[in-house]
C-alpha positions as a Markdown table, in Angstrom:
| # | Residue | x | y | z |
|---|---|---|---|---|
| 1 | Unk | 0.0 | 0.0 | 0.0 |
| 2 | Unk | 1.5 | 3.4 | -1.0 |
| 3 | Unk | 1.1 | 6.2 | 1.9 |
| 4 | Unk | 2.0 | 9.5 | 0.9 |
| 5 | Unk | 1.0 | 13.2 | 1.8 |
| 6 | Unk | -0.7 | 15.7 | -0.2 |
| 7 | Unk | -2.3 | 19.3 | 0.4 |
| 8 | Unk | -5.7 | 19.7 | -1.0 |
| 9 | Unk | -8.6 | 21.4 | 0.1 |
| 10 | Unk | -11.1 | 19.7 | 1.3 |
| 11 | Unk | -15.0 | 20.1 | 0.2 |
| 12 | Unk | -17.6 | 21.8 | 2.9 |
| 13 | Unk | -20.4 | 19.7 | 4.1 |
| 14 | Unk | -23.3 | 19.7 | 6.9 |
| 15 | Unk | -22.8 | 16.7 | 9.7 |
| 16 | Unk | -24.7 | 16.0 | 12.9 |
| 17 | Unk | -22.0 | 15.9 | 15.8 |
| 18 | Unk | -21.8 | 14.9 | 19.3 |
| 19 | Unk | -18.8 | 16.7 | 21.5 |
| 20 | Unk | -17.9 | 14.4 | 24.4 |
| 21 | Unk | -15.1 | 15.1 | 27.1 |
| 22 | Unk | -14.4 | 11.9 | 28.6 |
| 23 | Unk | -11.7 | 9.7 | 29.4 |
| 24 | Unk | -10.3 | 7.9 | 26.1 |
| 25 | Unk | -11.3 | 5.0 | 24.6 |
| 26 | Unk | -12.6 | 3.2 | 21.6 |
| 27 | Unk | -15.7 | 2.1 | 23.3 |
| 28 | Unk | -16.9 | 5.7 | 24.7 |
| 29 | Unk | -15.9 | 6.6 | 20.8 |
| 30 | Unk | -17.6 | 4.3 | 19.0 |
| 31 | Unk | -20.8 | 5.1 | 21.7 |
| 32 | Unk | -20.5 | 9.0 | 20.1 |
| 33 | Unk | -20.6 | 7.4 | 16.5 |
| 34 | Unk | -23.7 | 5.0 | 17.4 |
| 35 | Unk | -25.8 | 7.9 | 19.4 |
| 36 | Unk | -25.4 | 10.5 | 16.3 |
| 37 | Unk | -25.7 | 7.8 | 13.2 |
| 38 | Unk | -29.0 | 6.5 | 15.6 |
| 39 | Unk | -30.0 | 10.2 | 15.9 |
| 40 | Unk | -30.1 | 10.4 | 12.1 |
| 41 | Unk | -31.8 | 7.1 | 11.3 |
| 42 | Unk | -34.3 | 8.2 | 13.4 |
| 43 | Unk | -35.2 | 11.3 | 11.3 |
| 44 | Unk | -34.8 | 9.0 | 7.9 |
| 45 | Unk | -31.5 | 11.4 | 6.9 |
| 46 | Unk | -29.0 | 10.0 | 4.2 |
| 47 | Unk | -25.5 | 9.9 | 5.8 |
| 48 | Unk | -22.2 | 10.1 | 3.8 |
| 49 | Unk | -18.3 | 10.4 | 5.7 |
| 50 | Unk | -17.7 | 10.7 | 9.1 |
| 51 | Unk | -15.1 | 12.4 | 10.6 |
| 52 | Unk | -13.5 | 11.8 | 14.4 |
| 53 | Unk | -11.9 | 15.5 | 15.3 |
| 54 | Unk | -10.2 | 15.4 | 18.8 |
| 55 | Unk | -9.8 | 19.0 | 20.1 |
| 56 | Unk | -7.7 | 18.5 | 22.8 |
| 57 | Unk | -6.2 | 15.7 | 25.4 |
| 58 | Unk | -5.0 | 16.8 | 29.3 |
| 59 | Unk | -4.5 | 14.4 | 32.2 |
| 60 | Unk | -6.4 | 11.2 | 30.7 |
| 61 | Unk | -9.1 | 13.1 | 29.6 |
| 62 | Unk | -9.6 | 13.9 | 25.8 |
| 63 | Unk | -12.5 | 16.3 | 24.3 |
| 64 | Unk | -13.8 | 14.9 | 21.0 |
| 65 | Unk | -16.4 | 15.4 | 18.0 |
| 66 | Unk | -18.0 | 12.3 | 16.6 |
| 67 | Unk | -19.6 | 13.6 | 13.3 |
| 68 | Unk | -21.5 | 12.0 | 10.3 |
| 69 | Unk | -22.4 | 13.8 | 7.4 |
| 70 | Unk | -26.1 | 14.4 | 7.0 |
| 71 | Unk | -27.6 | 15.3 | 3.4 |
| 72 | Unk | -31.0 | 16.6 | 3.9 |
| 73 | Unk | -32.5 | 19.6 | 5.9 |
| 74 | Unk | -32.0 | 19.5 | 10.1 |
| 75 | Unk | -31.9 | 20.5 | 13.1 |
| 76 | Unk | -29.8 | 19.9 | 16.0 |
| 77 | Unk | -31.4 | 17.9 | 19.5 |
| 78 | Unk | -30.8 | 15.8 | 22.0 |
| 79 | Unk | -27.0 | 16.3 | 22.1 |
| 80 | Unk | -26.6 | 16.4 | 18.6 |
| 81 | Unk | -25.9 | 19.4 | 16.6 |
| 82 | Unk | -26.4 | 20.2 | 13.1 |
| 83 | Unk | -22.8 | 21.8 | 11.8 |
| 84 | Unk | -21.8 | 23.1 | 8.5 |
| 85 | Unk | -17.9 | 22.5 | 8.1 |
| 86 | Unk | -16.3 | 24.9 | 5.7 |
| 87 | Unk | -14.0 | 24.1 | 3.3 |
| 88 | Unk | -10.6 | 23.8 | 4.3 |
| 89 | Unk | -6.7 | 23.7 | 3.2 |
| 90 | Unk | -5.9 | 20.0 | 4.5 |
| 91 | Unk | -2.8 | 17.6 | 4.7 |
| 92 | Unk | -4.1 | 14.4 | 3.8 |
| 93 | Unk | -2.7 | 10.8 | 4.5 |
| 94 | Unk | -5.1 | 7.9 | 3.1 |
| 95 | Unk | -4.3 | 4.1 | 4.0 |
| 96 | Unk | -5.3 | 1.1 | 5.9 |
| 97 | Unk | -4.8 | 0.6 | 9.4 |
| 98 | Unk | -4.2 | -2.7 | 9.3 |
| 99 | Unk | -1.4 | -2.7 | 6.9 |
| 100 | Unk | 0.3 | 0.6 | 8.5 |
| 101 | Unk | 0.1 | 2.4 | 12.2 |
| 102 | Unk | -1.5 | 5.1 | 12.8 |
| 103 | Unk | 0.8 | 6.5 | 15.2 |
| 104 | Unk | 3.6 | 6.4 | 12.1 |
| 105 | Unk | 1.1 | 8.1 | 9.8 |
| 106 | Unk | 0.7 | 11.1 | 13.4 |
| 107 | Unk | 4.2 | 11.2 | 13.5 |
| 108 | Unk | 5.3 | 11.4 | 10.3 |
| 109 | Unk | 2.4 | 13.9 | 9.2 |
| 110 | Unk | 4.0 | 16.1 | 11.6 |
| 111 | Unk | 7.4 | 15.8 | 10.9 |
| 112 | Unk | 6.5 | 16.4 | 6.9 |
| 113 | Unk | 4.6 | 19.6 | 8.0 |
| 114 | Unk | 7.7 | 21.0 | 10.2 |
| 115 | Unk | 10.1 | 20.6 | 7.2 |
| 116 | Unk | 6.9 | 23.0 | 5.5 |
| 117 | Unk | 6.7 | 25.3 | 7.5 |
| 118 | Unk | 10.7 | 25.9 | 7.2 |
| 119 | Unk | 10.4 | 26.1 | 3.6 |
| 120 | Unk | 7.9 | 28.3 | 3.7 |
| 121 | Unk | 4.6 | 26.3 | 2.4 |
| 122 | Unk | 2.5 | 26.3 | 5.4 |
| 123 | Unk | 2.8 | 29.1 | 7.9 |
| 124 | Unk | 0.4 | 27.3 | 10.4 |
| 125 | Unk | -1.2 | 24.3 | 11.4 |
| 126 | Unk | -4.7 | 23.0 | 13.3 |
| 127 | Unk | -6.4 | 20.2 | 14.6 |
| 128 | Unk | -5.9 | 16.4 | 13.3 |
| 129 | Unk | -9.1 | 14.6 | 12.0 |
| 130 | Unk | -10.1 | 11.3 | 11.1 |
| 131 | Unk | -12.1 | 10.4 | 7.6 |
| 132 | Unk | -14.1 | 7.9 | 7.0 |
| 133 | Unk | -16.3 | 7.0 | 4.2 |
| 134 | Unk | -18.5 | 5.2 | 5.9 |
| 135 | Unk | -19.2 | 3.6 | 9.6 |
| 136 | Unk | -15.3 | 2.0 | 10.2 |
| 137 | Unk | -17.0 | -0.6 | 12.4 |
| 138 | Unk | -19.3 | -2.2 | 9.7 |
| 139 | Unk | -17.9 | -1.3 | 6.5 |
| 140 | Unk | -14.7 | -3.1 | 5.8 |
| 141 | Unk | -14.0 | -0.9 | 3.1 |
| 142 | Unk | -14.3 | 2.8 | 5.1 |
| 143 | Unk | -12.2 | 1.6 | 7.4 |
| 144 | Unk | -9.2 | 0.3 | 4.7 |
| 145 | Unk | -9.7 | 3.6 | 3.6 |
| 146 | Unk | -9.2 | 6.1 | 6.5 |
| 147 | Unk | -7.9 | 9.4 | 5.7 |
| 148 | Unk | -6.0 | 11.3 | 8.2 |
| 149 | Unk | -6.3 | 15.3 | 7.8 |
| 150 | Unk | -4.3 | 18.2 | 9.5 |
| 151 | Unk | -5.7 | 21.5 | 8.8 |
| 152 | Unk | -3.3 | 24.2 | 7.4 |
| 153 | Unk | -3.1 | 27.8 | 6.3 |
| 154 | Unk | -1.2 | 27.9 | 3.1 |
| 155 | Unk | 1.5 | 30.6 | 3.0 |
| 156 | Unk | 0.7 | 33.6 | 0.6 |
């Protein structure tokens, strides 16, 4: 599997999301992702990518949006909110977890960025998310094909 970087911008879109502020773990996670793709069943919306965004991590506890794309008109409830994400200058790392580590993509996503922001390409960064095509913990296929994003501003 080939793993390589790329800036691109990445396409706005409206997703229901749940923010949580919890200790880590997969299982409070995936809970997020099953409460919001629920919420949306339950009001017959079509769902497209969805996106883990972690905002910030401090003695064991980690602050997190679980979102899910939503096509169709509505309106945030019941600890979901209806979000329009703009578009976005991105560094973007696709692959398979299962063939390569996450925590190599992380680190090595951060190392390419310093080396950008030397040469001038980026001036600064923002906060790492996680794309998915699909639910990762159905669909073989969305999660083969995760894509890690770092936000950017381009340099002018």
């Amino acid at each position: 599997m080939k793993v390589d970087f790329r800036i691109k911008r990445s396409a706005p879109f409206r997703a229901a999301c749940m923010t949580e502020e919890k200790p880590y773990s997969d299982r409070a996670i995936r809970s997020s992702f099953a409460k919001v793709a629920e919420w949306a069943a339950r009001r017959k919306l079509k769902t497209g990518r969805w996106l883990f965004v972690e905002h910030w991590e401090e003695g064991g506890r980690v602050k997190w949006d679980a979102c899910i794309e939503v096509k169709g008109r509505a309106k945030g409830s019941g600890g979901v909110a209806v979000k329009n994400l703009r578009a976005a200058d991105v560094v973007s790392v696709t692959f398979n977890p299962d063939e390569v580590s996450p925590r190599i993509v992380y680190h090595a996503i951060s190392d390419w960025v310093r080396w950008r922001r030397k040469d001038g390409t980026i001036s600064r960064t923002g906060r790492f998310r996680e794309v998915y095509p699909g639910d990762p913990w159905k669909e073989a296929a969305a999660w083969q094909n995760m894509e890690v994003q770092l936000m950017i501003s381009r340099k002018k």
